[in-house]
Short mmCIF file of C-alpha atoms in Angstrom, two decimals:
data_model
loop_
_atom_site.label_atom_id
_atom_site.label_comp_id
_atom_site.label_asym_id
_atom_site.label_seq_id
_atom_site.Cartn_x
_atom_site.Cartn_y
_atom_site.Cartn_z
CA UNK A 15 0.02 -0.03 0.03
CA UNK A 16 1.59 3.18 -1.12
CA UNK A 17 1.41 5.97 1.35
CA UNK A 18 2.88 8.67 -0.72
CA UNK A 19 1.56 8.99 -4.49
CA UNK A 20 2.76 10.90 -7.21
CA UNK A 21 0.10 10.00 -9.96
CA UNK A 22 2.02 11.72 -12.79
CA UNK A 23 4.87 9.82 -13.91
CA UNK A 24 6.00 12.78 -16.23
CA UNK A 25 5.24 16.50 -16.83
CA UNK A 26 6.19 18.51 -19.72
CA UNK A 27 6.37 22.39 -19.38
CA UNK A 28 7.63 25.24 -21.53
CA UNK A 29 10.69 27.27 -20.19
CA UNK A 30 9.47 30.18 -18.45
CA UNK A 31 6.02 28.92 -17.40
CA UNK A 32 4.99 27.57 -14.14
CA UNK A 33 5.59 23.84 -13.20
CA UNK A 34 3.24 22.25 -10.74
CA UNK A 35 3.91 18.86 -9.32
CA UNK A 36 1.48 17.06 -7.23
CA UNK A 37 1.67 14.57 -4.35
CA UNK A 38 -1.08 12.76 -2.38
CA UNK A 39 -0.43 10.93 1.08
CA UNK A 40 -2.70 8.51 3.02
CA UNK A 41 -1.03 8.31 6.38
CA UNK A 42 -2.55 10.98 8.50
CA UNK A 43 0.42 10.57 10.94
CA UNK A 44 2.87 12.15 8.56
CA UNK A 45 3.78 15.76 9.85
CA UNK A 46 6.74 16.74 7.70
CA UNK A 47 6.89 16.75 3.82
CA UNK A 48 9.85 17.25 1.64
CA UNK A 49 10.65 17.44 -2.18
CA UNK A 50 13.94 16.04 -3.55
CA UNK A 51 15.30 16.47 -6.95
CA UNK A 52 17.25 13.93 -8.82
CA UNK A 53 19.46 13.98 -12.02
CA UNK A 54 20.34 10.78 -13.77
CA UNK A 55 23.13 8.84 -12.24
CA UNK A 56 23.15 11.13 -9.13
CA UNK A 57 21.73 10.80 -5.67
CA UNK A 58 18.53 12.84 -4.70
CA UNK A 59 19.26 16.27 -3.51
CA UNK A 60 17.05 18.19 -0.87
CA UNK A 61 14.91 20.98 -2.51
CA UNK A 62 12.42 22.23 -0.17
CA UNK A 63 10.10 21.09 2.84
CA UNK A 64 7.14 21.98 4.91
CA UNK A 65 5.79 21.17 8.34
CA UNK A 66 2.25 20.21 8.77
CA UNK A 67 1.64 23.32 10.91
CA UNK A 68 2.11 25.33 7.84
CA UNK A 69 0.43 25.68 4.66
CA UNK A 70 2.92 27.21 2.40
CA UNK A 71 6.75 27.46 2.24
CA UNK A 72 8.72 29.41 -0.25
CA UNK A 73 12.24 29.41 -1.23
CA UNK A 74 13.15 31.52 -4.39
CA UNK A 75 11.53 29.98 -7.43
CA UNK A 76 10.13 27.02 -5.35
CA UNK A 77 6.92 27.11 -3.37
CA UNK A 78 5.34 24.12 -1.57
CA UNK A 79 1.70 24.11 -0.64
CA UNK A 80 0.20 21.78 1.95
CA UNK A 81 -3.58 21.09 2.11
CA UNK A 82 -3.89 18.79 5.32
CA UNK A 83 -7.57 18.07 4.93
CA UNK A 84 -7.13 16.78 1.48
CA UNK A 85 -3.92 15.01 2.14
CA UNK A 86 -2.33 16.80 -0.79
CA UNK A 87 0.81 18.92 -1.35
CA UNK A 88 2.06 20.47 -4.53
CA UNK A 89 5.45 21.97 -5.60
CA UNK A 90 5.41 25.07 -7.83
CA UNK A 91 8.37 26.09 -9.83
CA UNK A 92 8.28 29.69 -11.31
CA UNK A 93 9.64 30.35 -13.72
CA UNK A 94 10.68 26.98 -14.93
CA UNK A 95 14.35 26.74 -16.40
CA UNK A 96 16.00 24.19 -18.41
CA UNK A 97 18.13 23.10 -15.36
CA UNK A 98 14.83 22.05 -13.55
CA UNK A 99 14.55 19.07 -15.86
CA UNK A 100 14.76 16.05 -13.54
CA UNK A 101 12.88 13.71 -11.47
CA UNK A 102 11.16 15.12 -8.38
CA UNK A 103 10.39 12.92 -5.58
CA UNK A 104 7.78 13.82 -2.83
CA UNK A 105 8.68 12.29 0.60
CA UNK A 106 7.12 12.41 4.01
CA UNK A 107 8.08 11.66 7.59
CA UNK A 108 6.61 11.21 11.11
CA UNK A 109 8.11 12.91 14.20
CA UNK A 110 11.63 14.00 13.66
CA UNK A 111 12.12 11.68 10.78
CA UNK A 112 14.79 9.67 12.39
CA UNK A 113 13.33 6.50 11.10
CA UNK A 114 13.61 7.53 7.54
CA UNK A 115 11.48 9.03 4.80
CA UNK A 116 8.53 7.57 2.74
CA UNK A 117 8.98 8.52 -1.00
CA UNK A 118 6.62 8.66 -3.81
CA UNK A 119 7.52 7.15 -7.20
CA UNK A 120 8.61 10.40 -8.61
CA UNK A 121 7.58 12.66 -11.53
CA UNK A 122 9.92 13.34 -14.34
CA UNK A 123 9.78 17.07 -15.08
CA UNK A 124 10.77 17.89 -18.73
CA UNK A 125 11.24 21.66 -19.37
CA UNK A 126 10.97 22.40 -23.12
CA UNK A 127 12.70 25.39 -24.65
CA UNK B 7 34.42 17.85 2.17
CA UNK B 8 33.38 14.94 0.00
CA UNK B 9 29.91 14.72 1.57
CA UNK B 10 28.55 11.21 1.40
CA UNK B 11 30.64 8.75 -0.68
CA UNK B 12 29.70 5.14 -1.76
CA UNK B 13 31.85 2.21 -2.74
CA UNK B 14 31.66 0.72 -5.09
CA UNK B 15 29.71 2.55 -7.93
CA UNK B 16 28.99 -0.57 -9.94
CA UNK B 17 28.93 -4.27 -9.24
CA UNK B 18 27.86 -7.51 -10.85
CA UNK B 19 27.25 -10.47 -8.57
CA UNK B 20 26.39 -14.04 -9.37
CA UNK B 21 23.31 -15.52 -7.25
CA UNK B 22 24.63 -16.71 -4.03
CA UNK B 23 27.56 -14.34 -3.79
CA UNK B 24 28.01 -11.99 -0.98
CA UNK B 25 29.18 -8.43 -0.88
CA UNK B 26 29.44 -5.31 1.34
CA UNK B 27 28.45 -1.76 0.27
CA UNK B 28 30.28 1.05 2.07
CA UNK B 29 28.90 4.38 2.75
CA UNK B 30 30.96 7.22 4.29
CA UNK B 31 30.16 10.60 5.29
CA UNK B 32 32.48 13.57 6.62
CA UNK B 33 29.89 15.77 7.97
CA UNK B 34 29.58 14.51 11.42
CA UNK B 35 26.09 13.23 10.97
CA UNK B 36 24.30 11.17 13.55
CA UNK B 37 21.67 9.40 11.11
CA UNK B 38 22.51 7.29 8.48
CA UNK B 39 20.24 5.42 5.97
CA UNK B 40 20.23 2.82 3.18
CA UNK B 41 17.69 2.89 0.41
CA UNK B 42 17.09 0.95 -2.65
CA UNK B 43 15.50 2.32 -5.89
CA UNK B 44 13.95 0.12 -8.44
CA UNK B 45 12.66 1.08 -11.92
CA UNK B 46 9.59 3.19 -11.78
CA UNK B 47 9.66 3.08 -7.91
CA UNK B 48 10.54 5.60 -5.25
CA UNK B 49 13.22 5.04 -2.84
CA UNK B 50 12.57 2.41 -0.21
CA UNK B 51 14.30 2.24 3.23
CA UNK B 52 16.30 -0.93 3.96
CA UNK B 53 17.96 -0.15 7.22
CA UNK B 54 18.89 2.92 9.17
CA UNK B 55 21.11 3.95 12.09
CA UNK B 56 20.44 6.80 14.64
CA UNK B 57 23.84 6.64 15.91
CA UNK B 58 27.09 4.74 16.23
CA UNK B 59 26.53 1.26 17.25
CA UNK B 60 22.85 1.25 16.51
CA UNK B 61 20.83 0.04 13.61
CA UNK B 62 17.17 -0.68 12.82
CA UNK B 63 15.01 -2.17 10.14
CA UNK B 64 13.16 -0.29 7.58
CA UNK B 65 10.63 -1.06 5.08
CA UNK B 66 12.39 -3.63 3.16
CA UNK B 67 15.19 -5.26 5.41
CA UNK B 68 14.97 -8.98 4.35
CA UNK B 69 18.29 -10.18 2.84
CA UNK B 70 20.35 -7.37 4.15
CA UNK B 71 22.39 -6.78 7.11
CA UNK B 72 24.24 -3.58 8.28
CA UNK B 73 26.71 -2.26 10.65
CA UNK B 74 27.78 1.07 12.12
CA UNK B 75 30.84 0.41 14.07
CA UNK B 76 32.11 3.97 13.36
CA UNK B 77 30.00 7.20 13.28
CA UNK B 78 31.14 8.04 9.72
CA UNK B 79 30.70 4.65 8.22
CA UNK B 80 27.49 2.57 7.53
CA UNK B 81 27.87 -0.76 5.77
CA UNK B 82 25.23 -2.73 3.95
CA UNK B 83 25.96 -6.43 3.59
CA UNK B 84 24.22 -8.85 1.22
CA UNK B 85 25.10 -12.49 2.46
CA UNK B 86 23.51 -14.39 -0.47
CA UNK B 87 22.63 -12.26 -3.26
CA UNK B 88 19.54 -12.95 -5.30
CA UNK B 89 18.32 -11.45 -8.53
CA UNK B 90 15.63 -9.59 -6.59
CA UNK B 91 18.04 -7.51 -5.16
CA UNK B 92 19.31 -5.99 -8.51
CA UNK B 93 18.68 -2.52 -7.84
CA UNK B 94 20.32 1.09 -7.24
CA UNK B 95 21.36 1.45 -3.68
CA UNK B 96 21.70 5.00 -2.12
CA UNK B 97 23.04 5.86 1.28
CA UNK B 98 21.96 8.94 3.01
CA UNK B 99 22.97 10.89 6.25
CA UNK B 100 21.44 13.68 8.30
CA UNK B 101 22.39 15.64 11.26
CA UNK B 102 19.79 15.93 14.00
CA UNK B 103 16.71 14.88 12.28
CA UNK B 104 15.82 12.50 9.50
CA UNK B 105 14.47 15.29 7.16
CA UNK B 106 17.21 16.91 5.15
CA UNK B 107 19.03 14.04 4.05
CA UNK B 108 22.24 14.08 2.01
CA UNK B 109 22.61 11.33 -0.33
CA UNK B 110 25.41 9.57 -1.91
CA UNK B 111 25.72 9.05 -5.67
CA UNK B 112 24.35 5.58 -5.51
CA UNK B 113 25.83 1.96 -6.14
CA UNK B 114 24.30 0.02 -9.17
CA UNK B 115 24.04 -3.65 -8.28
CA UNK B 116 23.22 -6.45 -10.67
CA UNK B 117 22.70 -9.92 -9.61
CA UNK B 118 22.56 -12.50 -12.37
#
């Protein structure tokens, strides 16, 4: 049973436009959510996170929105740039996250020129 | 400052062979993790450690063992490799929580 779901395996967006990546979760115990970015043949890198006590967190071009009632979060990238082409993983944790993260399957974002 | 390094980068094993994957971090992080990633799947937690000398099972621990004898190293062992263990293995570490984890570049393992 997948507790973190990314239902779009891929997403194609034009350069300069907004990219919106979605993530749903089923475990109501999750209280911290993260987005990781992964290039081919590299390990994932941390991008942005949000605690369940917030509904929005912003860092430069990246904004994460959390809707707890819907168990849904989204990552907005504005404006999208060619270097944003990568696989994006949504992840969640309980408590301090010491016992690891639960990842979604990822969304491959392709930024078209 | 190398961050998180993994050895080896690639390995091919025959069914039944054993091997150890080494993860090293130079950031003085307390927590370390081993994940595996299969095609079309997210990362799944194999084992983790919240400090030197401690280890715990994750989501998919069967067929693997781990050891954390030194704070900076986390070893993942396969005692008798099976084709189902063909995967890319990622090690990660984090400082005081498990949230912002720093990942190594991965080890691609093929078991024939």
